[in-house]
XYZ file of C-alpha atoms in Angstrom:
471
model
C 108.162 119.190 104.240
C 106.413 115.971 105.188
C 107.333 114.719 108.631
C 108.146 111.004 108.985
C 105.749 110.966 111.933
C 102.800 111.956 109.734
C 102.086 108.286 109.045
C 100.433 106.228 111.802
C 102.468 104.408 114.460
C 105.771 105.846 113.310
C 108.788 103.918 114.555
C 111.264 105.973 116.607
C 114.201 105.741 114.231
C 113.110 103.755 111.159
C 116.081 101.440 111.675
C 116.172 98.070 109.955
C 115.741 95.055 112.187
C 117.031 91.518 111.838
C 113.876 89.451 112.350
C 110.580 90.483 110.793
C 108.729 88.013 112.999
C 110.030 89.145 116.416
C 111.691 92.558 116.364
C 109.422 94.211 113.841
C 109.712 94.252 110.065
C 112.713 95.775 108.252
C 112.122 99.260 106.883
C 112.395 99.917 103.153
C 113.136 103.620 103.560
C 116.052 105.731 104.722
C 119.749 105.720 103.777
C 120.497 102.332 105.360
C 118.210 100.442 103.013
C 119.270 102.551 100.020
C 122.950 101.782 100.684
C 122.535 98.003 100.884
C 119.104 96.672 99.903
C 120.464 93.230 99.024
C 121.306 92.514 102.675
C 117.666 93.232 103.572
C 116.429 90.993 100.767
C 118.771 88.252 101.983
C 117.357 88.390 105.517
C 113.796 88.411 104.231
C 114.390 85.324 102.074
C 115.110 83.310 105.213
C 111.473 83.803 106.264
C 109.966 82.510 103.026
C 108.991 83.856 99.607
C 106.932 86.708 101.128
C 107.831 88.589 104.309
C 106.530 91.599 106.260
C 108.244 94.977 105.818
C 107.630 98.630 106.669
C 107.154 100.671 103.489
C 107.082 104.062 105.221
C 107.027 104.925 108.936
C 104.017 103.103 110.341
C 102.887 101.699 106.961
C 103.169 97.876 106.825
C 103.365 95.747 103.712
C 104.475 92.342 102.433
C 107.484 92.013 100.114
C 107.840 89.217 97.547
C 111.474 88.144 97.049
C 110.976 84.816 95.230
C 111.071 84.807 91.412
C 108.449 82.084 90.837
C 106.080 83.522 93.451
C 106.443 86.966 91.870
C 105.442 85.492 88.506
C 102.416 83.828 90.079
C 101.177 87.078 91.642
C 101.819 89.236 88.584
C 99.737 86.880 86.435
C 96.825 86.490 88.884
C 94.587 89.570 88.764
C 91.705 87.800 90.531
C 93.419 87.144 93.855
C 95.838 90.071 93.554
C 94.047 93.175 92.235
C 95.767 96.563 91.853
C 93.021 98.864 93.168
C 94.414 100.638 96.277
C 91.283 102.492 97.379
C 90.365 100.299 100.349
C 93.962 100.388 101.619
C 94.418 104.127 101.287
C 91.335 104.922 103.388
C 93.494 104.360 106.484
C 96.523 106.337 105.250
C 96.922 110.076 106.053
C 96.879 112.371 103.031
C 100.378 113.674 103.824
C 101.997 110.234 104.003
C 104.971 110.529 101.612
C 104.337 107.307 99.685
C 100.633 107.969 99.093
C 101.029 109.994 95.858
C 103.006 107.070 94.393
C 100.765 104.236 95.606
C 97.273 105.784 95.700
C 94.706 104.547 93.209
C 94.615 106.289 89.852
C 92.582 105.331 86.795
C 95.719 104.247 84.906
C 96.434 101.002 83.130
C 99.006 99.941 85.745
C 96.976 100.784 88.893
C 93.527 99.520 87.881
C 91.822 96.207 87.207
C 89.722 94.856 84.338
C 87.664 95.909 82.490
C 89.030 99.439 82.986
C 92.646 98.258 82.786
C 92.145 96.650 79.373
C 90.490 99.733 77.868
C 93.149 102.106 79.207
C 96.012 99.831 78.234
C 94.704 99.545 74.671
C 94.699 103.337 74.431
C 98.225 103.666 75.827
C 99.751 100.916 73.689
C 97.998 102.146 70.534
C 99.291 105.654 71.223
C 102.861 104.586 71.925
C 102.867 102.390 68.819
C 102.250 105.466 66.691
C 105.666 106.903 67.625
C 108.079 106.216 64.785
C 111.312 104.771 66.181
C 113.495 106.779 63.817
C 111.846 110.004 64.920
C 112.292 108.996 68.562
C 115.990 108.342 67.956
C 116.268 111.777 66.382
C 114.696 113.414 69.441
C 117.159 111.624 71.732
C 120.193 112.383 69.567
C 119.424 116.114 69.373
C 118.780 116.361 73.085
C 121.980 114.428 73.851
C 124.013 116.647 71.523
C 122.756 119.784 73.265
C 123.510 118.462 76.742
C 126.971 117.174 75.772
C 127.774 120.549 74.220
C 126.855 122.195 77.519
C 128.897 119.940 79.809
C 131.781 119.173 77.423
C 133.817 122.381 77.984
C 133.581 121.945 81.787
C 135.843 118.895 81.946
C 133.664 117.463 84.717
C 129.979 116.854 85.334
C 127.402 115.111 87.462
C 125.873 112.828 84.863
C 122.694 112.422 86.868
C 121.698 116.065 87.313
C 123.275 117.340 84.090
C 122.427 114.506 81.703
C 120.313 111.477 82.657
C 117.812 113.481 84.696
C 117.168 116.020 81.936
C 117.296 113.987 78.732
C 114.342 111.578 79.143
C 112.079 114.310 80.538
C 112.806 116.496 77.529
C 112.204 113.606 75.160
C 108.882 112.596 76.742
C 107.745 116.225 76.840
C 108.626 116.495 73.150
C 106.634 113.364 72.350
C 103.649 114.746 74.284
C 103.771 118.055 72.415
C 104.509 120.001 75.579
C 105.745 123.613 75.199
C 109.047 124.394 76.912
C 107.754 126.588 79.762
C 104.976 124.174 80.647
C 107.403 121.272 80.353
C 109.739 122.939 82.856
C 106.896 123.128 85.377
C 106.059 119.462 84.844
C 109.699 118.433 85.283
C 110.014 120.374 88.544
C 106.792 118.903 89.936
C 107.699 115.336 88.995
C 111.069 115.644 90.710
C 109.427 116.972 93.888
C 106.916 114.111 93.959
C 109.717 111.571 93.635
C 111.684 113.171 96.477
C 108.717 112.312 98.733
C 109.016 115.775 100.285
C 106.200 118.278 99.812
C 104.793 115.530 97.610
C 101.152 116.502 98.196
C 101.738 120.042 96.908
C 103.921 118.844 94.030
C 101.311 116.251 93.121
C 98.720 119.011 92.739
C 101.107 121.191 90.711
C 101.756 118.300 88.345
C 98.051 117.623 87.877
C 97.309 121.238 87.024
C 100.173 121.360 84.513
C 98.808 118.286 82.735
C 95.363 119.860 82.576
C 96.892 122.933 80.972
C 98.624 120.752 78.357
C 95.321 119.037 77.567
C 93.561 122.389 77.194
C 96.270 123.485 74.743
C 95.937 120.313 72.668
C 92.176 120.606 72.484
C 92.630 124.038 70.914
C 95.703 123.156 68.846
C 95.870 119.388 68.187
C 99.046 117.947 66.736
C 100.923 114.740 65.998
C 101.755 113.924 69.613
C 100.833 111.517 72.392
C 98.506 113.989 74.100
C 96.397 114.571 70.995
C 96.290 110.868 70.174
C 95.085 109.948 73.675
C 92.430 112.658 73.600
C 91.143 111.344 70.254
C 91.546 107.602 70.838
C 88.501 105.507 69.827
C 88.417 104.121 73.370
C 86.921 107.502 74.303
C 88.895 108.125 77.469
C 87.502 110.709 79.840
C 89.562 113.812 80.514
C 90.457 112.410 83.920
C 91.689 109.197 82.333
C 93.742 111.002 79.689
C 95.392 113.180 82.323
C 96.365 110.214 84.451
C 97.805 108.274 81.500
C 99.919 111.326 80.604
C 101.358 111.567 84.107
C 102.145 107.863 84.000
C 103.906 108.187 80.640
C 105.861 111.365 81.403
C 106.501 110.888 85.109
C 107.039 107.167 85.491
C 108.606 106.799 82.052
C 111.185 109.531 82.458
C 112.068 108.568 86.049
C 112.726 104.938 85.171
C 114.662 105.778 82.011
C 116.937 108.212 83.849
C 117.670 105.536 86.459
C 118.368 102.964 83.759
C 120.776 105.363 82.021
C 122.667 106.314 85.156
C 122.875 102.765 86.546
C 124.209 101.501 83.218
C 126.764 104.330 83.035
C 127.959 103.435 86.532
C 128.504 99.853 85.377
C 130.253 100.872 82.162
C 132.608 103.233 84.005
C 133.464 100.942 86.904
C 133.416 97.339 85.705
C 136.579 95.976 84.081
C 134.478 93.906 81.686
C 133.306 97.121 80.011
C 135.959 99.701 80.858
C 138.306 98.631 78.096
C 135.757 99.214 75.322
C 133.677 102.227 76.279
C 133.648 103.567 72.734
C 133.173 100.170 71.160
C 129.561 100.639 70.127
C 126.183 99.158 70.873
C 127.224 95.679 72.019
C 128.828 96.745 75.300
C 126.012 99.213 75.935
C 123.358 96.559 75.302
C 125.173 94.144 77.622
C 125.381 96.797 80.336
C 121.676 97.600 80.032
C 120.695 93.949 80.296
C 122.919 93.408 83.325
C 121.462 96.456 85.076
C 117.926 95.258 84.333
C 118.850 92.031 86.107
C 120.942 93.279 89.028
C 119.887 96.899 89.672
C 116.523 97.364 87.910
C 115.455 101.024 88.002
C 112.030 100.012 89.346
C 113.258 97.961 92.280
C 110.046 97.298 94.234
C 106.534 97.910 92.931
C 103.806 95.958 91.108
C 101.735 96.523 94.259
C 98.599 94.417 94.763
C 95.946 94.405 97.504
C 94.246 91.061 98.309
C 90.528 91.545 98.888
C 90.470 88.927 101.650
C 93.070 87.237 103.904
C 95.064 84.610 102.013
C 97.162 81.675 103.129
C 99.738 81.936 100.373
C 102.800 79.657 100.177
C 102.671 79.217 103.926
C 102.437 82.969 104.577
C 99.307 84.736 105.815
C 98.574 87.808 103.709
C 96.195 90.326 105.357
C 93.329 91.754 103.339
C 93.845 95.243 101.900
C 97.522 95.361 102.853
C 100.064 96.066 100.088
C 101.823 93.053 98.592
C 104.856 94.554 96.854
C 106.844 92.714 94.192
C 110.588 93.131 94.646
C 111.766 92.999 91.042
C 115.329 93.444 92.314
C 115.158 90.617 94.836
C 113.260 88.252 92.516
C 115.731 88.858 89.678
C 118.552 87.921 92.042
C 116.784 85.027 93.725
C 119.643 82.556 94.406
C 117.518 79.640 93.184
C 117.265 81.123 89.683
C 120.630 82.818 89.198
C 122.415 81.915 85.968
C 126.135 82.242 85.409
C 125.670 83.841 82.008
C 122.876 86.351 81.452
C 123.998 87.838 78.142
C 120.996 87.851 75.836
C 118.695 86.513 78.578
C 115.693 88.820 79.005
C 113.727 86.724 81.499
C 114.194 89.380 84.187
C 111.203 91.111 85.755
C 112.462 94.676 85.326
C 109.585 95.556 82.971
C 107.031 93.506 84.879
C 105.196 90.604 83.315
C 101.637 89.553 82.576
C 98.732 91.984 82.083
C 100.612 94.904 83.665
C 103.841 94.611 81.676
C 105.357 98.047 81.014
C 103.819 99.306 77.749
C 106.720 101.696 77.046
C 109.655 99.337 77.439
C 110.562 99.528 73.747
C 110.714 103.313 73.809
C 112.603 103.271 77.125
C 115.242 100.935 75.739
C 115.746 103.143 72.650
C 116.098 106.311 74.752
C 118.591 104.711 77.156
C 120.678 103.057 74.428
C 120.966 106.156 72.248
C 121.619 108.433 75.233
C 124.496 106.268 76.462
C 126.011 105.726 73.030
C 125.952 109.441 72.272
C 127.590 110.264 75.603
C 130.354 107.679 75.213
C 131.038 108.887 71.674
C 131.011 112.541 72.700
C 133.174 112.100 75.828
C 135.230 108.977 75.034
C 137.868 109.490 77.773
C 135.372 109.937 80.584
C 136.088 108.341 83.981
C 134.549 108.342 87.447
C 135.612 111.284 89.594
C 135.267 109.275 92.836
C 135.765 105.583 93.704
C 132.682 103.553 92.824
C 132.168 102.488 96.449
C 131.755 106.150 97.446
C 128.723 106.645 95.224
C 125.460 106.973 97.160
C 121.922 105.876 96.343
C 118.704 107.843 96.640
C 116.385 106.727 99.460
C 113.012 105.154 98.772
C 111.977 101.559 98.204
C 110.484 101.960 94.726
C 113.425 103.129 92.637
C 117.048 102.027 92.530
C 118.856 105.212 91.605
C 122.144 106.940 92.290
C 122.143 110.330 94.024
C 124.886 111.506 91.689
C 127.452 110.205 89.215
C 130.423 112.618 89.123
C 132.820 112.153 86.191
C 135.799 113.933 84.674
C 137.091 114.043 81.112
C 139.307 116.150 78.856
C 137.450 119.394 78.316
C 136.001 119.949 74.866
C 136.499 123.239 73.013
C 133.855 125.879 73.651
C 131.158 125.625 70.956
C 130.561 128.370 68.452
C 128.012 130.921 69.701
C 124.475 129.566 69.828
C 124.571 126.545 67.492
C 122.899 124.355 70.114
C 120.002 126.602 71.022
C 117.622 123.756 70.174
C 115.595 122.858 67.113
C 113.613 125.565 65.433
C 109.841 125.539 65.536
C 109.907 124.432 61.907
C 112.181 121.492 62.782
C 109.834 120.488 65.599
C 106.859 120.518 63.237
C 108.771 118.485 60.650
C 109.612 115.847 63.257
C 106.039 115.741 64.547
C 104.657 115.406 61.029
C 106.960 112.463 60.393
C 105.484 110.355 63.212
C 103.702 107.406 61.686
C 99.978 107.045 62.228
C 99.414 103.419 63.197
C 96.036 103.785 64.930
C 93.087 106.069 64.186
C 93.953 108.990 61.894
C 95.102 112.040 63.840
C 94.018 115.533 62.840
C 96.454 117.674 60.902
C 98.757 119.608 63.254
C 98.088 123.274 63.817
C 100.942 125.794 64.087
C 102.754 125.403 67.388
C 101.922 128.212 69.793
C 104.773 130.183 71.337
C 103.049 130.076 74.720
C 100.334 127.855 76.120
C 97.005 129.608 76.682
C 95.706 130.006 80.189
C 93.677 126.988 81.329
C 89.920 127.321 80.971
C 87.586 128.017 83.854
C 87.493 124.798 85.919
C 84.692 122.553 84.763
C 83.152 119.773 86.795
C 85.534 117.126 85.443
C 88.479 119.443 86.156
C 87.525 119.754 89.843
C 87.057 115.985 90.069
C 90.557 115.436 88.704
C 92.054 117.837 91.246
C 90.446 115.699 93.955
C 91.887 112.564 92.372
C 95.342 114.133 92.333
C 95.066 114.906 96.026
C 94.252 111.209 96.662
C 90.775 112.274 97.857
C 88.427 109.379 97.093
C 85.488 110.452 99.246
């Protein structure tokens, strides 16, 4: 397990302080911040639109809490590039936030011209996913999970539903066999715990390489094959990193969006009277969560190449400038009384690094919630809402658990929810529309993934990238 003292100049207790200019900057880690981040944002606003914080023990950064200033930074790639390599040279390899913030050749962590080429490949690939097929994936996965938890009469909706569903859907879209997908899921969850993250980071990288090796031998109608064959001619390293971004970041943010919206639907009187009323209340809940508790709370990290005097604040060179999407969305100067239908929030980012998968994420979250509310219409929280706890970490805004109870459903007939047959999976894959370059005809799906090939030179380079080794 990573020790908090593994980062330089670790503070003795990581406690939040009141004045970032005299007593040291507030920390954005630990249970105190997770329990009440808005109080920290409120204190930081009193020092201007950007204020110093501690991202991890001994790791300083600057946090942007002002909506208009956040927009300015997100749109300015010249003064605020995304490449973290100069910053990470001074960060120990076992620092828990390094696997999340270290440079990768992905469309959200790189600068032009690389960013544009990678983003074209990712958006072209995601655009080839037929929305009706995606809805079918989500519905089948939701049905299976509801059938499993329904007879229990109680469940933790995070660990038994929202955590599992988006990972299964993204693995399905990437053509990932079940056993390999299980390994990816386990590794992603370890990375996001920020414990043993270096080892989990390596495990995840090797699993992605194995998936790529499988798809080179047996291409299909899936995101992995399409990225490998995209006319942008991505290297194997680049393909692997885009896959981790899609599966890891996509599934993590979607699960947080689902669980945060369910918390709102089950606890807020504005929604509680109409839980089975259909898509309108679900859409309203999703939009409110994207404003008030966005699943990606603080990210969009940039690294000025030289010191900047910016809105009266001195920004050091090569020090992270983190956009607080949560704080900027709730900037008192821009709050509106009525947000229904207003999508001017920053939850998906904005500008050249806008989330390329937001359409797919919204479909997955909406269908997952609707299916759950239809399947368990009398569901209620098992504990008072103020007793729910939040996971630590400054990047995500996510509940630790969401316990609920409901009238138990009858036990299902033996084995009707064992999952789609291989034939069904091939039918769904074949139905995905080809909107970019023609994909090769799918080969029969293998029962087990073949062993990865003998490591080639590019393979060893990618392992070094995954370990955040840029020497």
